[in-house]
Short mmCIF file of C-alpha atoms and ligand atoms in Angstrom, two decimals:
data_model
loop_
_atom_site.label_atom_id
_atom_site.label_comp_id
_atom_site.label_asym_id
_atom_site.label_seq_id
_atom_site.Cartn_x
_atom_site.Cartn_y
_atom_site.Cartn_z
CA UNK P 1 27.77 29.71 45.97
CA UNK P 2 25.69 28.83 49.01
CA UNK P 3 22.78 31.22 49.30
CA UNK P 4 20.80 32.14 46.17
CA UNK P 5 18.09 34.81 45.97
CA UNK P 6 15.53 33.86 43.31
CA UNK P 7 13.46 36.94 42.52
CA UNK P 8 10.11 36.19 40.88
CA UNK P 9 10.42 32.63 42.19
CA UNK P 10 6.66 32.31 42.76
CA UNK P 11 5.88 32.68 39.05
CA UNK P 12 5.76 30.07 36.31
CA UNK P 13 9.43 29.58 35.29
CA UNK P 14 10.89 30.92 38.54
CA UNK P 15 9.02 28.29 40.58
CA UNK P 16 10.19 25.50 38.24
CA UNK P 17 13.75 26.75 38.78
CA UNK P 18 13.24 26.81 42.57
CA UNK P 19 11.78 23.28 42.62
CA UNK P 20 14.77 22.12 40.57
CA UNK P 21 17.41 23.92 42.66
CA UNK P 22 16.00 22.97 46.08
CA UNK P 23 16.07 19.31 45.10
CA UNK P 24 19.36 19.32 43.14
CA UNK P 25 21.45 21.32 45.64
CA UNK P 26 20.44 20.43 49.21
CA UNK P 27 23.57 22.24 50.46
CA UNK P 28 22.39 25.60 48.96
CA UNK P 29 19.75 27.79 50.58
CA UNK P 30 17.24 28.97 47.99
CA UNK P 31 15.50 32.18 49.04
CA UNK P 32 12.51 33.24 46.95
CA UNK P 33 11.91 37.01 46.88
CA UNK P 34 8.58 37.80 45.24
CA UNK P 35 6.03 40.62 45.30
CA UNK P 36 3.18 38.16 44.67
CA UNK P 37 1.55 40.17 41.91
CA UNK P 38 -1.47 38.68 40.13
CA UNK P 39 0.98 36.18 38.53
CA UNK P 40 2.80 35.16 41.71
CA UNK P 41 1.34 32.10 43.39
CA UNK P 42 2.54 30.28 46.51
CA UNK P 43 0.76 27.14 45.31
CA UNK P 44 3.58 26.86 42.72
CA UNK P 45 6.00 26.40 45.61
CA UNK P 46 3.98 23.87 47.64
CA UNK P 47 6.23 20.98 46.47
CA UNK P 48 9.22 22.60 48.26
CA UNK P 49 7.37 24.30 51.10
CA UNK P 50 8.67 21.93 53.80
CA UNK P 51 12.22 21.57 52.48
CA UNK P 52 14.87 22.79 54.96
CA UNK P 53 16.85 24.70 52.28
CA UNK P 54 13.88 26.78 51.04
CA UNK P 55 12.84 30.25 52.31
CA UNK P 56 10.27 32.79 51.14
CA UNK P 57 10.34 36.59 51.46
CA UNK P 58 7.58 38.81 50.12
CA UNK P 59 9.03 41.95 48.53
CA UNK P 60 9.30 44.20 45.51
CA UNK P 61 12.55 44.24 43.51
CA UNK P 62 12.05 47.99 42.97
CA UNK P 63 12.16 48.56 46.77
CA UNK P 64 15.86 49.06 47.58
CA UNK P 65 15.46 48.66 51.35
CA UNK P 66 13.52 45.42 51.07
CA UNK P 67 16.06 44.03 48.61
CA UNK P 68 18.96 45.03 50.86
CA UNK P 69 17.34 43.49 53.94
CA UNK P 70 16.91 40.15 52.17
CA UNK P 71 20.45 40.19 50.74
CA UNK P 72 21.93 40.87 54.18
CA UNK P 73 19.67 38.63 56.25
CA UNK P 74 20.34 35.56 54.12
CA UNK P 75 23.98 36.42 53.25
CA UNK P 76 23.21 36.05 49.58
CA UNK P 77 26.03 35.10 47.17
CA UNK P 78 24.03 35.06 43.91
CA UNK P 79 20.86 36.62 42.49
CA UNK P 80 18.80 35.00 39.75
CA UNK P 81 16.23 37.51 38.52
CA UNK P 82 12.99 36.11 37.10
CA UNK P 83 10.83 38.93 38.51
CA UNK P 84 9.00 40.71 35.72
CA UNK P 85 5.72 41.77 34.33
CA UNK P 86 5.70 39.10 31.65
CA UNK P 87 2.57 39.31 29.50
CA UNK P 88 2.71 41.15 26.16
CA UNK P 89 -1.06 41.83 25.93
CA UNK P 90 -1.08 43.48 29.37
CA UNK P 91 1.89 45.66 28.33
CA UNK P 92 -0.17 46.90 25.39
CA UNK P 93 -3.06 47.87 27.70
CA UNK P 94 -0.78 49.66 30.21
CA UNK P 95 3.03 49.71 30.20
CA UNK P 96 3.69 51.43 33.53
CA UNK P 97 4.27 48.37 35.73
CA UNK P 98 6.54 46.95 33.04
CA UNK P 99 8.90 49.91 33.32
CA UNK P 100 8.79 49.82 37.13
CA UNK P 101 9.68 46.15 37.45
CA UNK P 102 11.45 45.15 34.23
CA UNK P 103 13.68 48.26 34.08
CA UNK P 104 13.79 50.09 37.45
CA UNK P 105 13.52 46.84 39.41
CA UNK P 106 16.51 45.38 37.57
CA UNK P 107 18.49 48.56 38.25
CA UNK P 108 17.63 48.44 41.99
CA UNK P 109 18.71 44.78 42.23
CA UNK P 110 21.97 45.50 40.38
CA UNK P 111 22.79 48.50 42.52
CA UNK P 112 22.16 46.67 45.82
CA UNK P 113 24.18 43.73 44.51
CA UNK P 114 27.04 46.05 43.59
CA UNK P 115 27.03 47.80 46.97
CA UNK P 116 27.10 44.49 48.85
CA UNK P 117 29.61 42.79 46.53
CA UNK P 118 27.27 39.96 45.49
CA UNK P 119 29.33 37.42 43.52
CA UNK P 120 26.91 36.52 40.71
CA UNK P 121 23.93 38.18 39.00
CA UNK P 122 21.88 36.25 36.47
CA UNK P 123 19.20 38.00 34.44
CA UNK P 124 16.41 35.94 32.88
CA UNK P 125 15.65 37.62 29.57
CA UNK P 126 13.68 36.74 26.46
CA UNK P 127 14.08 36.08 22.75
CA UNK P 128 11.57 38.92 22.22
CA UNK P 129 14.35 41.49 22.72
CA UNK P 130 15.58 40.70 19.17
CA UNK P 131 12.23 41.45 17.52
CA UNK P 132 11.12 38.91 14.91
CA UNK P 133 12.95 37.14 12.10
CA UNK P 134 11.48 35.86 8.80
CA UNK P 135 14.16 33.21 8.13
CA UNK P 136 17.11 31.74 10.00
CA UNK P 137 17.72 32.26 13.72
CA UNK P 138 19.00 35.03 16.00
CA UNK P 139 22.53 34.84 17.39
CA UNK P 140 23.51 36.49 20.67
CA UNK P 141 25.46 39.14 18.74
CA UNK P 142 22.45 40.32 16.72
CA UNK P 143 21.04 43.79 17.46
CA UNK P 144 18.12 44.21 19.85
CA UNK P 145 14.97 45.49 18.12
CA UNK P 146 12.08 44.96 20.57
CA UNK P 147 8.62 45.67 19.15
CA UNK P 148 6.22 45.81 22.10
CA UNK P 149 6.33 47.55 25.49
CA UNK P 150 7.08 44.27 27.32
CA UNK P 151 10.08 43.39 25.16
CA UNK P 152 11.29 47.00 25.13
CA UNK P 153 11.26 47.00 28.95
CA UNK P 154 13.07 43.64 29.08
CA UNK P 155 15.69 44.99 26.67
CA UNK P 156 16.11 48.07 28.89
CA UNK P 157 16.69 45.90 31.96
CA UNK P 158 19.16 43.79 30.05
CA UNK P 159 21.11 46.85 28.97
CA UNK P 160 21.52 47.86 32.62
CA UNK P 161 22.91 44.38 33.36
CA UNK P 162 25.42 44.86 30.55
CA UNK P 163 26.36 48.31 31.87
CA UNK P 164 26.95 46.98 35.42
CA UNK P 165 29.27 44.33 34.00
CA UNK P 166 31.24 46.71 31.79
CA UNK P 167 31.30 49.71 34.16
CA UNK P 168 31.46 48.05 37.57
CA UNK P 169 33.02 44.71 36.66
CA UNK P 170 30.07 42.73 38.09
CA UNK P 171 29.94 39.00 37.27
CA UNK P 172 26.71 39.02 35.29
CA UNK P 173 25.14 36.52 32.89
CA UNK P 174 21.98 36.69 30.78
CA UNK P 175 19.80 34.00 29.19
CA UNK P 176 17.33 34.82 26.41
CA UNK P 177 14.67 32.14 26.50
CA UNK P 178 11.99 31.28 23.98
CA UNK P 179 8.27 30.59 24.57
CA UNK P 180 8.08 28.36 27.60
CA UNK P 181 5.30 25.89 28.42
CA UNK P 182 4.50 23.36 31.13
CA UNK P 183 2.68 23.05 34.48
CA UNK P 184 1.88 26.06 36.73
CA UNK P 185 1.71 28.64 33.89
CA UNK P 186 -0.71 31.49 34.70
CA UNK P 187 -3.66 30.91 32.35
CA UNK P 188 -3.28 34.12 30.35
CA UNK P 189 -0.51 32.82 28.05
CA UNK P 190 -1.65 31.07 24.87
CA UNK P 191 -0.72 27.53 25.92
CA UNK P 192 -2.26 27.51 29.41
CA UNK P 193 -5.22 29.71 28.36
CA UNK P 194 -6.16 27.45 25.47
CA UNK P 195 -5.79 24.20 27.43
CA UNK P 196 -7.92 25.41 30.35
CA UNK P 197 -10.54 27.10 28.14
CA UNK P 198 -10.85 24.00 25.94
CA UNK P 199 -11.38 21.80 29.02
CA UNK P 200 -14.46 23.97 29.67
CA UNK P 201 -15.59 23.86 26.00
CA UNK P 202 -15.01 27.60 25.68
CA UNK P 203 -13.84 29.40 22.49
CA UNK P 204 -10.10 29.68 21.76
CA UNK P 205 -9.22 33.22 20.51
CA UNK P 206 -6.47 32.80 17.88
CA UNK P 207 -4.99 36.19 16.94
CA UNK P 208 -4.94 37.18 13.25
CA UNK P 209 -4.41 34.27 10.86
CA UNK P 210 -2.76 32.01 13.47
CA UNK P 211 0.30 31.61 11.23
CA UNK P 212 2.69 33.28 13.68
CA UNK P 213 5.54 30.99 14.68
CA UNK P 214 6.73 30.44 18.24
CA UNK P 215 9.63 28.23 19.37
CA UNK P 216 8.35 26.10 22.27
CA UNK P 217 10.69 25.28 25.17
CA UNK P 218 9.71 22.97 28.03
CA UNK P 219 9.85 24.73 31.40
CA UNK P 220 12.21 22.22 33.07
CA UNK P 221 14.66 22.55 30.15
CA UNK P 222 14.57 26.31 30.63
CA UNK P 223 15.23 25.91 34.38
CA UNK P 224 18.21 23.57 33.75
CA UNK P 225 19.69 26.03 31.25
CA UNK P 226 19.64 28.82 33.85
CA UNK P 227 21.21 26.52 36.46
CA UNK P 228 24.01 25.71 34.00
CA UNK P 229 24.70 29.32 32.99
CA UNK P 230 24.62 30.43 36.63
CA UNK P 231 27.36 27.91 37.44
CA UNK P 232 29.58 27.92 34.34
CA UNK P 233 28.52 30.89 32.20
CA UNK P 234 31.29 33.38 31.43
CA UNK P 235 31.03 36.86 32.99
CA UNK P 236 29.28 39.43 30.82
CA UNK P 237 27.98 36.79 28.39
CA UNK P 238 24.52 36.25 26.93
CA UNK P 239 23.15 32.79 26.05
CA UNK P 240 20.17 31.95 23.83
CA UNK P 241 17.91 29.19 25.20
CA UNK P 242 15.50 27.94 22.55
CA UNK P 243 13.37 24.83 22.18
CA UNK P 244 14.39 24.47 18.50
CA UNK P 245 10.77 23.48 18.17
CA UNK P 246 8.90 25.89 15.90
CA UNK P 247 5.17 25.66 15.30
CA UNK P 248 2.45 27.89 13.89
CA UNK P 249 0.04 28.98 16.64
CA UNK P 250 -2.88 27.39 14.81
CA UNK P 251 -1.10 24.02 14.72
CA UNK P 252 -0.42 24.12 18.47
CA UNK P 253 -4.09 25.03 18.99
CA UNK P 254 -5.25 22.04 16.92
CA UNK P 255 -2.89 19.69 18.80
CA UNK P 256 -4.28 20.86 22.15
CA UNK P 257 -7.84 20.21 20.94
CA UNK P 258 -6.90 16.75 19.66
CA UNK P 259 -5.23 15.83 22.95
CA UNK P 260 -8.36 16.88 24.85
CA UNK P 261 -10.75 15.24 22.39
CA UNK P 262 -12.43 18.61 21.73
CA UNK P 263 -13.78 19.87 18.37
CA UNK P 264 -11.99 22.41 16.14
CA UNK P 265 -15.24 24.39 16.12
CA UNK P 266 -13.97 25.94 19.39
CA UNK P 267 -11.38 27.92 17.36
CA UNK P 268 -12.17 31.61 16.75
CA UNK P 269 -9.97 33.87 14.62
CA UNK P 270 -10.02 37.22 16.43
CA UNK P 271 -8.53 40.71 15.92
CA UNK P 272 -4.75 40.52 15.94
CA UNK P 273 -2.41 41.74 18.69
CA UNK P 274 -1.03 45.16 17.64
CA UNK P 275 2.68 44.92 16.72
CA UNK P 276 2.42 41.11 16.74
CA UNK P 277 5.85 39.54 16.12
CA UNK P 278 5.56 37.03 13.28
CA UNK P 279 8.27 34.52 14.09
CA UNK P 280 10.89 33.87 16.79
CA UNK P 281 13.86 31.54 16.32
CA UNK P 282 17.13 31.19 18.22
CA UNK P 283 20.56 29.80 17.39
CA UNK P 284 21.50 27.83 20.53
CA UNK P 285 25.05 26.80 19.56
CA UNK P 286 26.59 28.79 22.39
CA UNK P 287 24.68 27.24 25.31
CA UNK P 288 24.99 23.77 23.78
CA UNK P 289 28.76 24.23 23.92
CA UNK P 290 28.35 24.50 27.72
CA UNK P 291 26.67 21.08 27.70
CA UNK P 292 22.95 21.97 27.68
CA UNK P 293 20.46 19.96 25.66
CA UNK P 294 16.75 20.39 25.39
CA UNK P 295 14.28 17.52 25.42
CA UNK P 296 13.07 17.27 21.81
CA UNK P 297 9.93 15.17 22.32
CA UNK P 298 7.33 17.96 21.94
CA UNK P 299 4.53 15.48 21.30
CA UNK P 300 4.86 13.79 24.68
CA UNK P 301 5.77 16.94 26.67
CA UNK P 302 2.67 18.68 25.30
CA UNK P 303 0.57 15.63 26.18
CA UNK P 304 2.02 15.65 29.73
CA UNK P 305 1.31 19.37 30.02
CA UNK P 306 -2.30 18.96 28.89
CA UNK P 307 -2.70 16.06 31.33
CA UNK P 308 -1.32 18.19 34.18
CA UNK P 309 -3.96 20.92 33.65
CA UNK P 310 -6.64 18.25 33.41
CA UNK P 311 -5.51 16.69 36.68
CA UNK P 312 -4.88 19.95 38.55
CA UNK P 313 -8.08 21.95 38.15
CA UNK P 314 -7.70 22.94 41.85
CA UNK P 315 -4.66 24.99 40.75
CA UNK P 316 -6.18 27.02 37.89
CA UNK P 317 -9.90 27.25 38.73
CA UNK P 318 -9.25 29.51 41.72
CA UNK P 319 -7.13 31.82 39.53
CA UNK P 320 -9.95 32.27 37.04
CA UNK P 321 -11.94 34.60 39.29
CA UNK P 322 -11.90 38.31 40.24
CA UNK P 323 -9.10 40.29 38.54
CA UNK P 324 -8.55 37.50 36.03
CA UNK P 325 -12.13 37.73 34.77
CA UNK P 326 -11.84 41.54 34.47
CA UNK P 327 -8.69 41.14 32.38
CA UNK P 328 -10.28 38.40 30.28
CA UNK P 329 -13.27 40.61 29.52
CA UNK P 330 -11.11 43.58 28.55
CA UNK P 331 -8.84 41.49 26.34
CA UNK P 332 -11.36 39.17 24.69
CA UNK P 333 -15.03 40.21 25.00
CA UNK P 334 -15.11 42.45 21.94
CA UNK P 335 -12.67 40.29 19.99
CA UNK P 336 -14.83 37.20 20.53
CA UNK P 337 -18.05 39.05 19.74
CA UNK P 338 -16.58 40.02 16.34
CA UNK P 339 -14.79 36.69 15.78
CA UNK P 340 -14.79 34.42 12.78
CA UNK P 341 -15.06 30.67 13.28
CA UNK P 342 -12.45 28.59 11.50
P1 NAD H 1 5.28 35.07 35.55
O1 NAD H 1 4.47 36.26 35.13
O2 NAD H 1 4.63 33.74 35.64
O3 NAD H 1 5.93 35.37 36.98
C1 NAD H 1 6.52 36.58 37.32
C2 NAD H 1 6.82 36.54 38.83
O4 NAD H 1 7.49 37.76 39.18
C3 NAD H 1 5.56 36.45 39.70
O5 NAD H 1 5.78 35.53 40.74
C4 NAD H 1 5.41 37.87 40.24
O6 NAD H 1 4.76 37.91 41.50
C5 NAD H 1 6.86 38.30 40.34
N1 NAD H 1 7.03 39.77 40.30
C6 NAD H 1 6.49 40.63 39.40
N2 NAD H 1 6.88 41.89 39.70
C7 NAD H 1 7.68 41.81 40.79
C8 NAD H 1 8.40 42.77 41.55
N3 NAD H 1 8.35 44.08 41.25
N4 NAD H 1 9.13 42.33 42.59
C9 NAD H 1 9.18 41.01 42.91
N5 NAD H 1 8.51 40.06 42.24
C10 NAD H 1 7.77 40.46 41.18
O7 NAD H 1 6.53 35.06 34.58
P2 NAD H 1 7.24 33.83 33.83
O8 NAD H 1 6.47 33.51 32.60
O9 NAD H 1 7.56 32.79 34.81
O10 NAD H 1 8.58 34.57 33.37
C11 NAD H 1 9.68 34.66 34.28
C12 NAD H 1 10.80 35.42 33.62
O11 NAD H 1 11.19 34.76 32.43
C13 NAD H 1 10.43 36.84 33.21
O12 NAD H 1 11.54 37.67 33.48
C14 NAD H 1 10.17 36.74 31.73
O13 NAD H 1 10.48 37.96 31.09
C15 NAD H 1 11.13 35.65 31.33
N6 NAD H 1 10.75 34.82 30.17
C16 NAD H 1 9.49 34.24 30.11
C17 NAD H 1 9.20 33.39 29.05
C18 NAD H 1 7.85 32.71 28.94
O14 NAD H 1 7.57 32.08 27.90
N7 NAD H 1 7.00 32.76 29.92
C19 NAD H 1 10.16 33.13 28.05
C20 NAD H 1 11.40 33.76 28.14
C21 NAD H 1 11.69 34.59 29.22
O1 DAU H 2 9.19 34.38 23.47
C1 DAU H 2 9.30 34.51 24.85
C2 DAU H 2 8.09 35.21 25.39
O2 DAU H 2 7.02 34.28 25.27
C3 DAU H 2 8.23 35.65 26.83
O3 DAU H 2 9.25 36.60 26.93
C4 DAU H 2 6.92 36.22 27.37
O4 DAU H 2 7.04 36.50 28.75
C5 DAU H 2 5.83 35.19 27.17
O5 DAU H 2 4.59 35.76 27.56
C6 DAU H 2 5.77 34.74 25.72
O6 DAU H 2 5.33 35.84 24.87
P1 DAU H 2 4.28 35.58 23.67
O7 DAU H 2 3.59 36.85 23.41
O8 DAU H 2 4.91 34.88 22.53
O9 DAU H 2 3.31 34.52 24.42
P2 DAU H 2 1.74 34.37 24.44
O10 DAU H 2 1.44 33.08 25.12
O11 DAU H 2 1.06 35.60 24.92
O12 DAU H 2 1.40 34.20 22.90
C7 DAU H 2 1.93 33.12 22.14
C8 DAU H 2 1.44 33.30 20.73
O13 DAU H 2 0.02 33.05 20.71
C9 DAU H 2 1.62 34.69 20.16
O14 DAU H 2 1.90 34.62 18.78
C10 DAU H 2 0.27 35.36 20.39
C11 DAU H 2 -0.70 34.20 20.24
N1 DAU H 2 -1.93 34.30 21.07
C12 DAU H 2 -1.79 34.56 22.40
C13 DAU H 2 -2.91 34.67 23.20
C14 DAU H 2 -2.75 34.98 24.68
C15 DAU H 2 -3.17 34.10 20.51
O15 DAU H 2 -3.27 33.85 19.28
N2 DAU H 2 -4.27 34.21 21.31
C16 DAU H 2 -4.19 34.49 22.61
O16 DAU H 2 -5.26 34.59 23.29
#
């Protein structure tokens, strides 16, 4: 591998992967291909902007001609696809863009890759494709039972990846990651929303009873897992990537408040997310057998993450304007007006 196209590389996890790859493999050329939707942000790529092995192309993965141009121009050997509409609450409001990018976009990438004989295709997927589990942990062989439009679209994209491997013999791999946190996360996800809202002494809208469980994975661990699977993953295989770090949402919320020295009176219990998955958990035996290990010090990684948002207000304050405020109002205004304090 020499030239890697990283689609969705201007987003949260994609940009962490790009920063990691540009620095780890100076002999590779890392080409970011990104539509720059509301979630795409070139500020996430400032740390690599001047590196000689980094390139940026603006484009839509559902646009076959644009994809083909980039694959040919940069003589791409491998595609790593992060590009997606990624937020569950937005998929509940309107699913259209999720189907266009997370299903059709994946198909367009696969088909262009097939036609040009691209050597590797890695799809970044999610633990949400399994649905939720009351006890134990999902294995890669478990059935897919997605419960919301986002996870259904991701499962659809993944099924096309499987089909291109089985039907066309493409060298594909898939990772199913758990809830990822860290710097540069668009402040709509629980972790980055709550940290930035709490800094401003604003209410934190906890859905339902706050007893849902998420398995928190640090973003750099997620990026390293994808690097590993891209290089040594077996063709056609799927690998779970979990933090093995389960917490109730309300406990994560309280930890964030403690780290910021803010009162628990900021917590509001608001109307639940429809179809809200209760618990995610992954069995990560398979990727560990490849040599991957996650960092298990949640306490200090969460503290570092909170400190990053505190120190980098320049990054998130300019996001919290315009379209963001419209979305915030639609998602939270009524919920907060009807909220219960803790
Ligand atoms: P994000 O929303 O922060 O970034 C998505 C990126 O994709 C943005 O840069 C956006 O501009 C780009 N994009 C969207 N549509 C595009 C299109 N049609 N063409 C080209 N670029 C497009 O997402 P994220 O949280 O970094 O997630 C990245 C990937 O990882 C997604 O595929 C997501 O499903 C998956 N994932 C996320 C998590 C998580 O906790 N955030 C966990 C597991 C898996
Ligand atoms: O599990 C992997 C998935 O994690 C990824 O595939 C998705 O792209 C990513 O968005 C994330 O999905 P979640 O829905 O789990 O993440 P989110 O940050 O939206 O929510 C985390 C939990 O917090 C979930 O139980 C819902 C709850 N929540 C979320 C928000 C935004 C709240 O209680 N209040 C909120 O305002």
